[in-house]
XYZ file of C-alpha atoms in Angstrom:
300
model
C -4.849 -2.653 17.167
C -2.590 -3.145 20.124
C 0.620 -2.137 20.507
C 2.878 -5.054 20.835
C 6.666 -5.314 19.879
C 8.420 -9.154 19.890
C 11.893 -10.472 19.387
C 13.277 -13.898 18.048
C 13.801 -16.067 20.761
C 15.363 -20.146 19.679
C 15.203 -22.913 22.681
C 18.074 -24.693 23.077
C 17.782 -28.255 22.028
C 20.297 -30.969 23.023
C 22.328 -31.982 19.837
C 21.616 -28.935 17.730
C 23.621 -25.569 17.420
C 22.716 -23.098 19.964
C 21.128 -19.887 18.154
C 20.776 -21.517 14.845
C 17.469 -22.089 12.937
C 17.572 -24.785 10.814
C 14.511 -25.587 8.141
C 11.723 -27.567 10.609
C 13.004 -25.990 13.839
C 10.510 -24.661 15.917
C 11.522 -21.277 17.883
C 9.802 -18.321 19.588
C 8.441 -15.139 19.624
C 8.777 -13.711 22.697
C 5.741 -10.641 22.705
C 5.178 -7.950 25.081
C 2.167 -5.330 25.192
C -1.433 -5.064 25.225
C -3.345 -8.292 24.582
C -7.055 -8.128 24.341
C -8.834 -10.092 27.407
C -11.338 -11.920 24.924
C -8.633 -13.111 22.208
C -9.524 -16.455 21.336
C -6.054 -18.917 21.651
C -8.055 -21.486 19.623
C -8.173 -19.808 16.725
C -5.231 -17.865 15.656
C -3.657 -17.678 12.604
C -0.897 -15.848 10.977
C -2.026 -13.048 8.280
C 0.115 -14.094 5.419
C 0.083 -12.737 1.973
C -0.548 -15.799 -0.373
C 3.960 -15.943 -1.458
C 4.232 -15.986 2.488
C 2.246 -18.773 3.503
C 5.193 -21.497 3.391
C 7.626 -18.960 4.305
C 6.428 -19.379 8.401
C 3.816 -21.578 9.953
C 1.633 -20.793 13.592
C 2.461 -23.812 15.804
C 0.905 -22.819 19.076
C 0.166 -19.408 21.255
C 0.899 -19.217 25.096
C 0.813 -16.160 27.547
C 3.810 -15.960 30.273
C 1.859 -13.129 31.897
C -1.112 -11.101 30.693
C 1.414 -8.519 29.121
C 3.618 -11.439 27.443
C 2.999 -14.376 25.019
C 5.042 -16.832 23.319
C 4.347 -17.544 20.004
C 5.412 -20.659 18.849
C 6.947 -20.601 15.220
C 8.340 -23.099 11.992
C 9.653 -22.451 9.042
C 10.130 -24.951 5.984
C 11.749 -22.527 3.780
C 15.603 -21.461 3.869
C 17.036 -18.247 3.402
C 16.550 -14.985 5.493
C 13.014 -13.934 6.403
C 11.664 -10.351 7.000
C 8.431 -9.221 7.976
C 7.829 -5.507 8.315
C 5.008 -6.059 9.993
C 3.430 -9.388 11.228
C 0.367 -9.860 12.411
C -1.891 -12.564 13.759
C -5.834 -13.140 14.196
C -8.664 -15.051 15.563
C -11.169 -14.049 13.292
C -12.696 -11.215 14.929
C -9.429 -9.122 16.329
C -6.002 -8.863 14.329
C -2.947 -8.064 16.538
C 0.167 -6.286 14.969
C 3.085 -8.149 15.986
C 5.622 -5.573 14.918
C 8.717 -5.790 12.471
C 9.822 -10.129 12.446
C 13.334 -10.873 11.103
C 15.385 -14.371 11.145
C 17.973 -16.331 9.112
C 17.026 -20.238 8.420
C 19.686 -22.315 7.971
C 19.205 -25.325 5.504
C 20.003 -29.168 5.890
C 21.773 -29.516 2.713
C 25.469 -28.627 2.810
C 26.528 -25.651 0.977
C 28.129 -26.592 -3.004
C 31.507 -26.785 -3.073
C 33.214 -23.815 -5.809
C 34.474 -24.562 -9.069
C 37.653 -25.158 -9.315
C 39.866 -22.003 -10.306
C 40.198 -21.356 -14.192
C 42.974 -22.012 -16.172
C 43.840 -24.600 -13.337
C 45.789 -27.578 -14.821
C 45.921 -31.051 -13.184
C 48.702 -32.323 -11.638
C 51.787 -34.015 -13.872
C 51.225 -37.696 -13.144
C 54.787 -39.390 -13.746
C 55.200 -42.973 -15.070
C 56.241 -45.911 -13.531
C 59.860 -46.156 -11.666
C 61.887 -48.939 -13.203
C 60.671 -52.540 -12.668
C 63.963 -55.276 -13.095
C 65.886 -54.089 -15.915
C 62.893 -52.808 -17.586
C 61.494 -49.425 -17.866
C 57.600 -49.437 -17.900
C 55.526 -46.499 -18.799
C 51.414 -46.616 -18.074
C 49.956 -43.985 -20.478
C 48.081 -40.643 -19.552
C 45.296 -42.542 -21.085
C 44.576 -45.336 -18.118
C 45.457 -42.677 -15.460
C 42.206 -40.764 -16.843
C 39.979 -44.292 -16.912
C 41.763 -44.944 -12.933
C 41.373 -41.356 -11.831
C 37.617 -41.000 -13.127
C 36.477 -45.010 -11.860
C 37.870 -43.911 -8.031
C 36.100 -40.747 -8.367
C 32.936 -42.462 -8.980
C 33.131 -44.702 -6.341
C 33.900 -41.718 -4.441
C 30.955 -39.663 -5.262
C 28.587 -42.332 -4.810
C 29.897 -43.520 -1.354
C 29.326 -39.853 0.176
C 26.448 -39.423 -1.792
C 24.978 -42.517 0.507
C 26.121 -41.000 3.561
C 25.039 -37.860 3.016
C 21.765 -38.900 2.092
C 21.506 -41.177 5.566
C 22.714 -38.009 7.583
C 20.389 -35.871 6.009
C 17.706 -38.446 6.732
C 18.511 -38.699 10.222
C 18.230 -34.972 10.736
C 15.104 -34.651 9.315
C 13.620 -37.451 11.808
C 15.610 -35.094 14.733
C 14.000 -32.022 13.616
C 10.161 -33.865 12.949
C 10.626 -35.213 16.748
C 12.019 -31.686 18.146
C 8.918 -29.708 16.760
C 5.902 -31.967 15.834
C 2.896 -30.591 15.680
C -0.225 -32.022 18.032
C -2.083 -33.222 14.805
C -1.102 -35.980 12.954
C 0.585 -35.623 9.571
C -2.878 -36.815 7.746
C -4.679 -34.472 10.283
C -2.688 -31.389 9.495
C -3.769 -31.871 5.744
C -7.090 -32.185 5.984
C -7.322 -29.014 8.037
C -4.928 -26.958 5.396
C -7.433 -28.476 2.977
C -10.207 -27.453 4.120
C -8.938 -24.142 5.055
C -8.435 -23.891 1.123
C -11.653 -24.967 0.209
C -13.159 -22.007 2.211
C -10.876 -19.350 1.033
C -9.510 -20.102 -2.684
C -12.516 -19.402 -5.035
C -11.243 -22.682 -7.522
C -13.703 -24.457 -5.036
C -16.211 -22.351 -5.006
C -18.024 -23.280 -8.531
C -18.447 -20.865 -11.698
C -15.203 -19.064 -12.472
C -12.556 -18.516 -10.031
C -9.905 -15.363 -9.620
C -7.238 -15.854 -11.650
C -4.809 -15.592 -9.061
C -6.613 -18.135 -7.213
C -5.672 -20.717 -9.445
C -2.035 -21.139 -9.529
C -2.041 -20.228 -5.219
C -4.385 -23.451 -5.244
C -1.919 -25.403 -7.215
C 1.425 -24.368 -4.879
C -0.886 -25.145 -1.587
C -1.911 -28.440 -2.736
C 1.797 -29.739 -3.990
C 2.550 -28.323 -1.004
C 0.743 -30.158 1.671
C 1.316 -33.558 -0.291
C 4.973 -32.913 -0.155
C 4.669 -32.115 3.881
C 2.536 -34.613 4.134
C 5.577 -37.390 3.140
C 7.884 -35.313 5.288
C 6.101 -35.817 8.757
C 4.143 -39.685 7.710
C 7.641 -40.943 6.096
C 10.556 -39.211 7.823
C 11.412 -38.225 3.954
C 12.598 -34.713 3.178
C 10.381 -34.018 0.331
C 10.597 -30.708 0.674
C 14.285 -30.272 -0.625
C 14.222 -34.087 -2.544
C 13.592 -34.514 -6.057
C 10.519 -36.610 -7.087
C 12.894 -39.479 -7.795
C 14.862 -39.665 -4.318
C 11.017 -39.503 -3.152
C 10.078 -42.239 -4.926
C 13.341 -44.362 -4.295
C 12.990 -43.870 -0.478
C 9.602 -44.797 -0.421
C 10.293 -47.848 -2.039
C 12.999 -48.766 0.031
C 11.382 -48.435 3.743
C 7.687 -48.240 2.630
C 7.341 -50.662 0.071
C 3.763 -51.268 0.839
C 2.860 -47.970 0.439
C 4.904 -48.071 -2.719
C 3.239 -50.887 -3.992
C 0.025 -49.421 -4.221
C 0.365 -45.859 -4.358
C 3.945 -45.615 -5.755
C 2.477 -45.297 -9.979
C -0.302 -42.774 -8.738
C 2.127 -40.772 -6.760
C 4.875 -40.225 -9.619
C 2.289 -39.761 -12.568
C 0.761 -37.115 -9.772
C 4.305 -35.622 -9.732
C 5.056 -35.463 -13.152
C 1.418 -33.425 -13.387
C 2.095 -31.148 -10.933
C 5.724 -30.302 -12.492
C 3.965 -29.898 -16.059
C 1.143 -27.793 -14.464
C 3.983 -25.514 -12.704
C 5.651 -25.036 -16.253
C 2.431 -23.893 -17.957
C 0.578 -21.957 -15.207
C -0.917 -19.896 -17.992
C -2.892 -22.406 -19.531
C -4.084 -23.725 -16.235
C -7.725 -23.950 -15.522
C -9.619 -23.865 -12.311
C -11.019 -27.412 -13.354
C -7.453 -28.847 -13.803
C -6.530 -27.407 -10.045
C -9.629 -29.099 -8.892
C -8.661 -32.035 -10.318
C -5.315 -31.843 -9.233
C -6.512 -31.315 -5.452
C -9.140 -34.196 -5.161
C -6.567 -37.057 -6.465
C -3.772 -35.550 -4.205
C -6.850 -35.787 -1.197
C -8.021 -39.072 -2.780
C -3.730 -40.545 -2.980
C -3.217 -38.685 1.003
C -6.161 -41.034 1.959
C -5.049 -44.278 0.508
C -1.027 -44.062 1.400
C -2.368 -43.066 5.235
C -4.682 -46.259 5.265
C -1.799 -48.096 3.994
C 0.842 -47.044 6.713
């Protein structure tokens, strides 16, 4: 093993924050030490354990010098990230990276607090005097007033938060996409889990190898829609999905839109009752998410 120690570098990129890693945005890690002379480039990977494996993604491997590399980084998952010890391979040698800690930002703006308890709205008065009449509009229409406005409200920011969030997404897809295509990248993660996850192997597969099988697959179909459509699948629910691919896809909707929800709906029931899942039922699940990949690319 060679002794190499790296640190968390992020490129500035015009019209983002400075420092900050948001969900999608590709960054560095800047390594110094001992690299081996025949490490094959080519063929890295990241040694993940299987709960890791969407947590950071490999995007490319450069050396500054022969003592320093970059190692070009994504991750799709908020929150903060720790790695006591990461470490990378090309098959034949496995290079210890040293202790890897970040913070990823998300898209989504944080939820606003409740509102204090015990908090009482504010006294609405009545009507002044109109002529020589006093008119009083009951509590009751302020309420129906109060709550219509509020729904207009909601749904107007709801529509412009969704655009925002949609143009960010194409930003950060443009800022850090990947040399294969988005129907190239999941044929390679697929086949990369048909050589490694025994559900694909025939006979009777490891138990734990059937519910990793069913998070990788659900997985790649929902990146897949982030990088073909520009749609933030990862963080959408299968509805939003659905309505958005309607709206600027409607082709693709057309003829893939009924496979693609009852696909969804499968894949939520499956999550619920991992226990009763088979290795046949992840099989399944796996060739018509291949199969439905297939048919929505030839579509586009």
């Amino acid at each position: 093993m060679a002794a190499i120690q790296c640190k968390v570098e992020i490129p500035k990129v015009d019209g983002l924050k400075d420092g900050e890693l948001t969900v999608g945005r590709e960054f560095l890690l800047v390594c110094e030490g001992e690299f081996p002379k025949t490490l094959q480039q080519d063929k890295l990977q990241l040694v993940l354990q299987p709960e890791q494996k969407y947590t950071i993604a490999l995007r490319g491997f450069e050396f500054r010098s022969p003592t320093e590399a970059d190692v070009k980084i994504t991750s799709y998952t908020a929150g903060g990230v720790r790695f006591d010890n990461l470490q990378i391979t090309d098959g034949t040698t496995t290079l210890d990276l040293g202790p890897v800690q970040y913070q990823v930002a998300s898209v989504l703006p944080p939820p606003k607090p409740p509102s204090q308890p015990g908090e009482q709205a504010p006294k609405q008065e009545p009507f002044g005097p109109i002529g020589p009449m006093n008119i009083q509009v009951p509590m009751m229409y302020w309420g129906i007033l109060a709550a219509f406005i509020g729904v207009i409200a909601l749904f107007v920011v709801t529509k412009i938060f969704r655009s925002l969030q949609r143009r960010k997404i194409i930003e950060r897809l443009k800022e850090h996409d990947s040399a294969l295509s988005p129907v190239a990248e999941f044929h390679q993660k697929f086949r990369r889990m048909q050589r490694e996850n025994t559900v694909f192997f025939g006979g009777t597969p490891k138990s734990e190898d059937i519910p990793l099988a069913l998070d990788e697959t659900r997985h790649m179909l929902k990146l897949y829609i982030t990088r073909r459509y520009k749609i933030p699948a990862l963080e959408w629910s299968p509805r939003l999905i659905l309505k958005d691919l309607k709206k600027y896809h409607p082709k693709v909707y057309q003829e893939t839109g009924s496979e693609l929800e009852k696909l969804v709906k499968e894949f939520l029931h499956a999550v619920e009752d991992r226990s009763k899942l088979s290795g046949s039922d992840v099989l399944n699940l796996s060739k018509r998410t291949r199969l439905l990949v297939e048919e929505m690319e030839r579509l586009s």
